[in-house]
Amino acid sequence: MTMTDCTTGLLDFIARSPTPFHATQSLVELLTEQGFSPLDEMDSWRLKAGGRYYVVRGGSSLIAFVVGNKAVETSGFRIIGAHTDSPCLKVKPVPEIDKKGYWQLGVEVYGGALLNPWFDRDLSIAGRVSYLSKSGELRSALVDFQKAIACVPSLAIHLDREANKNRSVNPQTDMNAILQISSEKQSFRTLLMAQIKDDEAQEVLDYNLSFYDVQTPSVIGLKGDFIASARLDNLLSCYLGAQALCEAGGAHTSVLICNDHEEVGSRSDIGAQGPLLDEVIDRLASDGEVRQRALRRSVMFSVDNAHGVHPNFPACHDDKHGPMLNQGPVIKFDANQSYATSSASAALVRWLAGTAQGEEVIPLQDYVTRADMRCGSTIGPLTAAAVGVATVDIGVPTFAMHSIRELAGVSDLSYMVRLLERFLAHESLPFPSNL
């Protein structure tokens, strides 16, 4: 895949994926085009060597895999992990607010969102709606208003003279979105009915809906160096992981896991603390001894964005660990195991990226948080502990993580996808458990 194709593909993928539900649907479409077949968890599976399969759970988490020709107990699993969710504003269950002649929707903050950038943006709403059909069936559908229908206006500087000095945001009172001038009492669920493309829809029972910025992803910079987009954390990794899996050969069993709910701690049946990956591995290696031998020969790349050193705020980084955009993937370290990287798993990544492979060197960078600051985390440590697989945390460096619009480097896309492809394709990996 060329750099241009990779960039164009990512921008299109993100534009079609305003919520984790839509991101999972986009992944399904991508995988289906590459010969992957769906599996139902309620069925007995008959997997074939070389077969390509995927499973969706909860509508917003996905696991896809290629069954290798080699026995898993001798070749292990090659696993790439990412997450489908991003910090955002969610629509409350009873959202209607009629105040001072304006019809608003109450919002709930999902994850560690950077709130100030949400003001004064052109917002739409998308997600999944559960509804009752005229025949009494319980159904669900994805919805997307696909146009700007709301805004959270800032308070004018004349009414808040200290706004540029010390402004705090109250998510309960400051973030409610305005949709229109209030003319009559309205029901949000009635509004949703018009978005369901099913003539049999009778009543909206519930929903999981998010606001999103309608500004499309784009390449920016004088020389087109950067990608500006919402949800780069972590749809960028989902897309690159899927591309790498599609290029995987049939020798080794390769797996892509994209969990929802990472941004809120992964504590759900479809999050990284849930059993999805563990249960699929059980199907691929049902015998207890085979499973244990396979996992000792397995490696997981937990791929989640890293903090690029910000030129306006360099003091927020350790002097020796400030990743640059377009200078290669970042290996992330944390002595307290908020990242799962060990010296052995990091060494494996350096070995794969280096000249020992007889291929072009892939540049790598290192990141560790300042000793007087607390870092974030990923699905890496959770999966490593739950499944028992050696893991490395890596990611593409970005600016403005958790903002409504983030920034990444174009060149880093090709660096990362080449590293992931090399990881899945290499004939014989040294296993971190033996290093």
Short mmCIF file of C-alpha atoms in Angstrom, two decimals:
data_model
loop_
_atom_site.label_atom_id
_atom_site.label_comp_id
_atom_site.label_asym_id
_atom_site.label_seq_id
_atom_site.Cartn_x
_atom_site.Cartn_y
_atom_site.Cartn_z
CA MET A 1 0.00 0.00 0.00
CA THR A 2 1.41 3.39 -1.00
CA MET A 3 1.52 6.32 1.41
CA THR A 4 -1.15 8.10 -0.63
CA ASP A 5 -3.45 5.07 -0.66
CA CYS A 6 -2.96 4.58 3.08
CA THR A 7 -3.74 8.22 3.84
CA THR A 8 -6.77 8.37 1.56
CA GLY A 9 -8.09 5.11 2.94
CA LEU A 10 -7.72 6.27 6.53
CA LEU A 11 -9.49 9.59 5.89
CA ASP A 12 -12.40 7.79 4.24
CA PHE A 13 -12.55 5.21 7.04
CA ILE A 14 -12.74 7.86 9.75
CA ALA A 15 -15.31 9.92 7.85
CA ARG A 16 -17.57 6.85 7.67
CA SER A 17 -17.06 6.04 11.36
CA PRO A 18 -18.52 8.74 13.63
CA THR A 19 -19.19 6.21 16.44
CA PRO A 20 -17.77 2.83 17.53
CA PHE A 21 -20.80 1.16 15.94
CA HIS A 22 -20.07 2.78 12.59
CA ALA A 23 -16.34 2.06 12.96
CA THR A 24 -17.10 -1.63 13.45
CA GLN A 25 -19.38 -1.61 10.42
CA SER A 26 -16.61 0.07 8.39
CA LEU A 27 -14.14 -2.61 9.53
CA VAL A 28 -16.59 -5.32 8.50
CA GLU A 29 -16.92 -3.78 5.04
CA LEU A 30 -13.14 -3.54 4.67
CA LEU A 31 -12.59 -7.13 5.81
CA THR A 32 -15.42 -8.51 3.69
CA GLU A 33 -13.86 -6.99 0.60
CA GLN A 34 -10.68 -8.91 1.46
CA GLY A 35 -12.37 -12.30 1.77
CA PHE A 36 -13.13 -12.46 5.49
CA SER A 37 -16.30 -14.33 6.47
CA PRO A 38 -18.57 -13.64 9.48
CA LEU A 39 -18.87 -16.06 12.37
CA ASP A 40 -21.74 -16.33 14.86
CA GLU A 41 -20.67 -16.91 18.45
CA MET A 42 -23.81 -18.96 19.07
CA ASP A 43 -22.81 -21.47 16.37
CA SER A 44 -20.24 -24.23 16.30
CA TRP A 45 -17.28 -23.07 14.21
CA ARG A 46 -15.62 -25.16 11.50
CA LEU A 47 -12.43 -23.27 10.81
CA LYS A 48 -10.11 -24.08 7.94
CA ALA A 49 -6.38 -23.50 7.67
CA GLY A 50 -5.87 -20.32 5.66
CA GLY A 51 -9.45 -19.24 6.40
CA ARG A 52 -10.26 -15.59 7.10
CA TYR A 53 -12.96 -14.81 9.65
CA TYR A 54 -14.37 -12.07 11.85
CA VAL A 55 -16.70 -11.82 14.85
CA VAL A 56 -18.66 -8.76 16.04
CA ARG A 57 -19.84 -8.48 19.62
CA GLY A 58 -22.18 -5.78 20.89
CA GLY A 59 -22.11 -4.02 17.54
CA SER A 60 -19.00 -2.03 18.52
CA SER A 61 -16.20 -4.56 19.17
CA LEU A 62 -14.64 -6.79 16.55
CA ILE A 63 -12.13 -9.60 16.37
CA ALA A 64 -10.81 -10.85 13.03
CA PHE A 65 -8.26 -13.56 12.34
CA VAL A 66 -6.46 -15.59 9.72
CA VAL A 67 -6.08 -19.27 10.62
CA GLY A 68 -2.47 -20.27 10.05
CA ASN A 69 -1.28 -23.41 8.33
CA LYS A 70 1.21 -23.98 11.14
CA ALA A 71 0.03 -25.43 14.44
CA VAL A 72 -0.56 -22.69 17.00
CA GLU A 73 1.34 -24.57 19.69
CA THR A 74 4.51 -24.22 17.62
CA SER A 75 3.95 -20.84 15.94
CA GLY A 76 1.76 -19.00 18.46
CA PHE A 77 -0.62 -16.11 17.82
CA ARG A 78 0.39 -12.77 16.28
CA ILE A 79 -2.07 -10.30 17.81
CA ILE A 80 -2.72 -6.63 17.01
CA GLY A 81 -4.95 -4.73 19.46
CA ALA A 82 -6.69 -1.35 19.18
CA HIS A 83 -9.95 0.27 20.29
CA THR A 84 -12.98 1.66 18.47
CA ASP A 85 -14.11 4.33 20.93
CA SER A 86 -13.03 7.95 21.38
CA PRO A 87 -13.87 10.60 24.01
CA CYS A 88 -17.03 12.46 23.04
CA LEU A 89 -20.33 13.92 24.16
CA LYS A 90 -23.16 11.41 24.56
CA VAL A 91 -26.89 12.17 24.41
CA LYS A 92 -28.52 11.61 27.81
CA PRO A 93 -31.39 9.08 28.14
CA VAL A 94 -33.95 11.86 28.75
CA PRO A 95 -32.17 14.75 27.01
CA GLU A 96 -34.82 17.35 26.20
CA ILE A 97 -34.15 20.83 27.66
CA ASP A 98 -36.38 23.83 26.90
CA LYS A 99 -34.72 26.98 28.26
CA LYS A 100 -35.06 30.65 27.35
CA GLY A 101 -36.75 29.80 24.06
CA TYR A 102 -34.16 27.27 22.86
CA TRP A 103 -34.51 23.53 22.45
CA GLN A 104 -31.42 21.77 23.73
CA LEU A 105 -30.18 18.24 24.39
CA GLY A 106 -28.46 17.33 27.63
CA VAL A 107 -25.07 15.68 27.21
CA GLU A 108 -22.93 13.27 29.18
CA VAL A 109 -19.14 13.30 28.75
CA TYR A 110 -17.72 9.98 27.61
CA GLY A 111 -14.09 9.36 28.55
CA GLY A 112 -11.40 11.95 29.19
CA ALA A 113 -12.54 14.45 26.59
CA LEU A 114 -10.76 17.77 26.13
CA LEU A 115 -13.92 19.88 26.45
CA ASN A 116 -13.00 23.40 25.31
CA PRO A 117 -12.54 22.43 21.62
CA TRP A 118 -16.17 21.23 21.52
CA PHE A 119 -17.46 24.78 21.73
CA ASP A 120 -18.57 26.50 18.51
CA ARG A 121 -18.29 23.39 16.32
CA ASP A 122 -20.82 22.19 13.76
CA LEU A 123 -22.16 19.05 15.41
CA SER A 124 -24.22 16.11 14.23
CA ILE A 125 -25.48 12.97 16.01
CA ALA A 126 -24.92 9.29 15.20
CA GLY A 127 -25.05 5.91 16.90
CA ARG A 128 -27.31 2.92 17.39
CA VAL A 129 -31.04 2.93 18.08
CA SER A 130 -33.03 0.00 19.47
CA TYR A 131 -36.70 -0.01 18.48
CA LEU A 132 -39.91 -1.98 18.39
CA SER A 133 -41.28 -3.05 15.02
CA LYS A 134 -44.96 -3.15 14.14
CA SER A 135 -44.81 -6.93 14.39
CA GLY A 136 -43.50 -6.75 17.94
CA GLU A 137 -39.86 -7.54 17.17
CA LEU A 138 -36.97 -5.89 18.96
CA ARG A 139 -34.62 -4.48 16.32
CA SER A 140 -31.66 -2.14 16.13
CA ALA A 141 -30.28 0.17 13.46
CA LEU A 142 -27.40 2.55 12.94
CA VAL A 143 -28.40 6.17 12.49
CA ASP A 144 -26.48 9.24 11.39
CA PHE A 145 -28.02 12.66 10.86
CA GLN A 146 -25.05 13.40 8.53
CA LYS A 147 -25.41 17.16 8.76
CA ALA A 148 -24.80 19.88 11.31
CA ILE A 149 -27.87 19.99 13.56
CA ALA A 150 -26.41 21.33 16.81
CA CYS A 151 -23.84 23.61 18.43
CA VAL A 152 -22.49 24.34 21.89
CA PRO A 153 -21.88 28.11 21.72
CA SER A 154 -19.19 29.78 23.80
CA LEU A 155 -20.01 32.54 26.20
CA ALA A 156 -18.88 35.87 24.75
CA ILE A 157 -15.63 37.31 26.12
CA HIS A 158 -17.55 40.45 27.19
CA LEU A 159 -19.53 38.30 29.67
CA ASP A 160 -16.52 36.34 30.91
CA ARG A 161 -13.49 38.62 30.95
CA GLU A 162 -11.31 35.96 32.59
CA ALA A 163 -12.04 33.30 29.96
CA ASN A 164 -8.56 33.45 28.45
CA LYS A 165 -6.86 33.33 31.83
CA ASN A 166 -8.62 30.74 33.92
CA ARG A 167 -11.64 29.16 32.31
CA SER A 168 -13.10 25.93 33.65
CA VAL A 169 -15.90 23.97 31.99
CA ASN A 170 -18.84 22.52 33.92
CA PRO A 171 -20.05 19.56 31.82
CA GLN A 172 -23.48 19.59 33.46
CA THR A 173 -24.33 23.25 32.81
CA ASP A 174 -21.98 24.48 30.05
CA MET A 175 -22.07 21.73 27.42
CA ASN A 176 -25.75 21.25 26.55
CA ALA A 177 -26.20 21.48 22.79
CA ILE A 178 -28.62 23.88 21.09
CA LEU A 179 -30.64 22.39 18.22
CA GLN A 180 -33.25 25.02 17.41
CA ILE A 181 -35.54 27.82 18.52
CA SER A 182 -38.13 26.21 20.74
CA SER A 183 -41.59 26.48 19.16
CA GLU A 184 -43.41 23.59 20.78
CA LYS A 185 -42.74 20.73 23.13
CA GLN A 186 -40.82 18.02 21.31
CA SER A 187 -39.64 14.46 21.91
CA PHE A 188 -36.13 13.48 20.87
CA ARG A 189 -37.27 9.90 20.34
CA THR A 190 -39.87 11.09 17.84
CA LEU A 191 -37.08 12.90 16.00
CA LEU A 192 -35.08 9.65 15.95
CA MET A 193 -37.92 7.74 14.34
CA ALA A 194 -37.40 9.69 11.12
CA GLN A 195 -33.77 8.51 11.02
CA ILE A 196 -34.60 4.79 11.14
CA LYS A 197 -34.66 3.37 7.62
CA ASP A 198 -37.31 0.78 8.40
CA ASP A 199 -40.97 1.24 7.48
CA GLU A 200 -41.82 -1.27 10.21
CA ALA A 201 -40.34 0.86 12.98
CA GLN A 202 -42.99 1.72 15.54
CA GLU A 203 -41.31 2.99 18.71
CA VAL A 204 -37.82 3.92 19.83
CA LEU A 205 -37.02 1.93 22.97
CA ASP A 206 -33.47 3.08 23.65
CA TYR A 207 -30.31 4.43 22.03
CA ASN A 208 -26.57 4.95 22.31
CA LEU A 209 -25.86 8.20 20.50
CA SER A 210 -22.90 10.55 20.29
CA PHE A 211 -22.32 14.06 18.99
CA TYR A 212 -19.57 14.44 16.42
CA ASP A 213 -17.95 17.24 14.43
CA VAL A 214 -19.06 17.25 10.79
CA GLN A 215 -15.77 18.75 9.57
CA THR A 216 -14.21 16.03 7.44
CA PRO A 217 -10.69 14.63 7.98
CA SER A 218 -8.06 16.30 5.84
CA VAL A 219 -4.38 16.49 4.97
CA ILE A 220 -2.95 19.86 6.03
CA GLY A 221 0.38 21.71 6.16
CA LEU A 222 2.40 23.58 3.56
CA LYS A 223 3.80 20.28 2.30
CA GLY A 224 0.89 18.08 3.31
CA ASP A 225 2.75 16.69 6.33
CA PHE A 226 -0.20 16.26 8.68
CA ILE A 227 -3.58 14.59 9.06
CA ALA A 228 -6.18 16.60 10.98
CA SER A 229 -9.20 14.62 12.07
CA ALA A 230 -11.51 13.59 14.85
CA ARG A 231 -11.07 10.14 16.41
CA LEU A 232 -7.47 9.56 15.28
CA ASP A 233 -7.24 8.06 18.77
CA ASN A 234 -7.79 5.28 18.00
CA LEU A 235 -9.46 4.66 14.62
CA LEU A 236 -6.05 5.26 13.04
CA SER A 237 -4.77 2.10 14.74
CA CYS A 238 -7.91 0.09 13.93
CA TYR A 239 -7.53 0.93 10.25
CA LEU A 240 -3.79 0.21 10.06
CA GLY A 241 -4.27 -3.04 11.99
CA ALA A 242 -6.99 -4.14 9.59
CA GLN A 243 -4.81 -3.30 6.58
CA ALA A 244 -1.95 -5.33 8.03
CA LEU A 245 -4.23 -8.30 8.72
CA CYS A 246 -5.56 -8.22 5.16
CA GLU A 247 -1.97 -8.55 3.91
CA ALA A 248 -1.15 -11.39 6.32
CA GLY A 249 -0.15 -14.71 4.78
CA GLY A 250 -1.53 -18.03 5.89
CA ALA A 251 1.50 -19.45 7.72
CA HIS A 252 0.79 -18.08 11.20
CA THR A 253 -2.49 -17.45 13.01
CA SER A 254 -2.87 -13.67 13.00
CA VAL A 255 -5.48 -11.80 15.05
CA LEU A 256 -6.88 -8.26 15.14
CA ILE A 257 -8.90 -7.25 18.21
CA CYS A 258 -10.66 -3.86 18.29
CA ASN A 259 -12.41 -3.33 21.62
CA ASP A 260 -14.93 -0.70 22.62
CA HIS A 261 -14.88 1.09 26.00
CA GLU A 262 -11.10 1.57 26.28
CA GLU A 263 -11.58 5.26 27.03
CA VAL A 264 -13.68 4.47 30.12
CA GLY A 265 -11.58 1.65 31.56
CA SER A 266 -12.55 -1.35 29.39
CA ARG A 267 -14.82 -2.78 32.10
CA SER A 268 -17.54 -4.37 29.99
CA ASP A 269 -18.37 -7.57 28.16
CA ILE A 270 -17.00 -6.03 24.95
CA GLY A 271 -14.09 -4.14 26.50
CA ALA A 272 -10.54 -5.40 26.96
CA GLN A 273 -11.44 -6.60 30.46
CA GLY A 274 -14.21 -8.68 28.91
CA PRO A 275 -13.72 -12.22 27.58
CA LEU A 276 -13.93 -11.67 23.81
CA LEU A 277 -10.29 -12.32 22.90
CA ASP A 278 -9.94 -15.07 25.51
CA GLU A 279 -13.00 -16.91 24.21
CA VAL A 280 -11.90 -16.73 20.59
CA ILE A 281 -8.45 -18.03 21.53
CA ASP A 282 -10.22 -20.92 23.27
CA ARG A 283 -11.91 -21.78 19.98
CA LEU A 284 -8.60 -21.61 18.13
CA ALA A 285 -6.76 -23.67 20.77
CA SER A 286 -9.35 -25.57 22.78
CA ASP A 287 -6.95 -28.01 24.41
CA GLY A 288 -5.53 -26.57 27.63
CA GLU A 289 -1.94 -27.60 27.00
CA VAL A 290 -2.07 -26.50 23.35
CA ARG A 291 -3.40 -23.11 24.44
CA GLN A 292 -0.66 -22.63 27.02
CA ARG A 293 2.09 -23.61 24.61
CA ALA A 294 0.62 -21.32 21.95
CA LEU A 295 0.44 -18.32 24.29
CA ARG A 296 4.07 -18.77 25.34
CA ARG A 297 4.93 -18.33 21.68
CA SER A 298 2.58 -15.42 21.12
CA VAL A 299 3.06 -11.65 20.96
CA MET A 300 0.59 -8.78 21.03
CA PHE A 301 1.14 -5.31 19.60
CA SER A 302 -1.16 -2.95 21.52
CA VAL A 303 -1.43 -0.08 19.04
CA ASP A 304 -2.66 3.20 20.50
CA ASN A 305 -1.62 6.77 19.79
CA ALA A 306 1.36 8.34 21.59
CA HIS A 307 1.97 11.93 22.72
CA GLY A 308 4.15 13.83 20.27
CA VAL A 309 6.29 16.54 21.85
CA HIS A 310 4.39 19.81 21.47
CA PRO A 311 6.65 22.71 20.37
CA ASN A 312 4.60 25.15 22.46
CA PHE A 313 4.75 22.95 25.56
CA PRO A 314 8.06 21.04 25.48
CA ALA A 315 8.31 21.09 29.28
CA CYS A 316 5.41 18.62 29.43
CA HIS A 317 7.80 15.93 28.13
CA ASP A 318 10.89 14.27 29.52
CA ASP A 319 13.88 15.84 27.75
CA LYS A 320 14.98 12.50 26.28
CA HIS A 321 11.56 11.18 25.34
CA GLY A 322 9.79 13.63 23.06
CA PRO A 323 8.51 11.78 19.98
CA MET A 324 8.32 13.81 16.75
CA LEU A 325 5.56 13.55 14.18
CA ASN A 326 6.63 11.79 10.96
CA GLN A 327 9.67 10.25 12.67
CA GLY A 328 8.27 6.76 13.16
CA PRO A 329 6.18 4.64 15.58
CA VAL A 330 6.67 5.13 19.30
CA ILE A 331 7.44 2.38 21.81
CA LYS A 332 5.71 3.36 25.06
CA PHE A 333 7.18 2.54 28.48
CA ASP A 334 5.89 2.87 32.03
CA ALA A 335 7.64 1.42 35.08
CA ASN A 336 4.26 1.03 36.82
CA GLN A 337 2.81 -1.05 33.96
CA SER A 338 0.24 1.40 32.64
CA TYR A 339 1.89 0.31 29.39
CA ALA A 340 2.65 -3.39 28.94
CA THR A 341 6.03 -2.97 27.22
CA SER A 342 8.90 -4.99 28.66
CA SER A 343 12.54 -4.82 27.68
CA ALA A 344 12.05 -8.13 25.85
CA SER A 345 8.97 -7.05 23.89
CA ALA A 346 10.61 -3.71 23.04
CA ALA A 347 13.70 -5.56 21.83
CA LEU A 348 11.51 -7.65 19.53
CA VAL A 349 10.07 -4.49 17.95
CA ARG A 350 13.54 -3.03 17.44
CA TRP A 351 14.67 -6.33 15.90
CA LEU A 352 11.73 -6.33 13.50
CA ALA A 353 12.30 -2.70 12.52
CA GLY A 354 16.04 -2.99 12.11
CA THR A 355 18.50 -4.06 9.46
CA ALA A 356 18.61 -7.63 10.80
CA GLN A 357 15.57 -8.31 8.63
CA GLY A 358 17.38 -7.44 5.41
CA GLU A 359 14.73 -4.82 4.68
CA GLU A 360 14.56 -1.05 4.92
CA VAL A 361 14.94 0.18 8.48
CA ILE A 362 11.73 1.48 10.05
CA PRO A 363 12.50 4.42 12.38
CA LEU A 364 11.34 4.02 15.98
CA GLN A 365 11.00 6.41 18.90
CA ASP A 366 10.64 5.98 22.66
CA TYR A 367 8.18 7.56 25.07
CA VAL A 368 8.02 7.64 28.84
CA THR A 369 6.02 10.18 30.83
CA ARG A 370 7.80 12.67 33.04
CA ALA A 371 8.46 11.14 36.46
CA ASP A 372 6.31 13.83 38.11
CA MET A 373 3.29 13.15 35.85
CA ARG A 374 0.88 10.26 35.47
CA CYS A 375 0.50 8.60 32.07
CA GLY A 376 -2.61 7.17 30.47
CA SER A 377 -3.09 3.51 29.68
CA THR A 378 -4.22 1.18 26.89
CA ILE A 379 -5.77 -2.23 26.36
CA GLY A 380 -2.22 -3.64 26.44
CA PRO A 381 -1.75 -4.30 30.19
CA LEU A 382 -5.34 -5.51 30.57
CA THR A 383 -5.03 -8.01 27.73
CA ALA A 384 -1.57 -9.13 28.77
CA ALA A 385 -2.81 -9.91 32.28
CA ALA A 386 -6.10 -11.51 31.23
CA VAL A 387 -4.79 -13.68 28.39
CA GLY A 388 -1.18 -14.13 29.42
CA VAL A 389 0.48 -12.89 26.25
CA ALA A 390 3.73 -10.92 25.96
CA THR A 391 2.78 -7.40 24.86
CA VAL A 392 4.35 -4.20 23.61
CA ASP A 393 2.58 -0.84 23.58
CA ILE A 394 3.30 1.20 20.47
CA GLY A 395 1.57 4.03 18.64
CA VAL A 396 1.72 6.84 16.13
CA PRO A 397 2.70 10.19 17.74
CA THR A 398 -0.08 12.78 17.74
CA PHE A 399 -0.99 16.23 19.02
CA ALA A 400 -4.19 17.22 20.85
CA MET A 401 -5.08 13.69 21.98
CA HIS A 402 -8.71 13.53 23.17
CA SER A 403 -9.60 16.80 21.46
CA ILE A 404 -12.48 17.01 19.01
CA ARG A 405 -9.79 17.26 16.30
CA GLU A 406 -6.36 15.68 16.58
CA LEU A 407 -3.18 15.87 14.48
CA ALA A 408 -0.88 13.10 13.23
CA GLY A 409 1.91 12.77 10.66
CA VAL A 410 1.28 11.35 7.19
CA SER A 411 4.60 9.46 7.01
CA ASP A 412 3.94 7.69 10.30
CA LEU A 413 1.01 5.83 8.74
CA SER A 414 3.25 3.99 6.29
CA TYR A 415 5.93 3.39 8.93
CA MET A 416 3.38 1.81 11.26
CA VAL A 417 1.57 -0.34 8.71
CA ARG A 418 4.92 -1.66 7.40
CA LEU A 419 5.94 -2.57 10.95
CA LEU A 420 2.64 -4.36 11.57
CA GLU A 421 2.83 -6.20 8.26
CA ARG A 422 6.40 -7.28 9.04
CA PHE A 423 5.24 -8.50 12.47
CA LEU A 424 2.51 -10.68 10.98
CA ALA A 425 4.58 -11.96 8.07
CA HIS A 426 7.93 -12.82 9.64
CA GLU A 427 8.75 -16.49 9.30
CA SER A 428 10.22 -17.02 12.76
CA LEU A 429 9.89 -14.53 15.61
CA PRO A 430 12.01 -14.74 18.75
CA PHE A 431 9.52 -15.09 21.60
CA PRO A 432 9.75 -12.44 24.35
CA SER A 433 9.08 -15.11 27.01
CA ASN A 434 12.41 -16.70 26.01
CA LEU A 435 14.47 -13.48 25.83
#
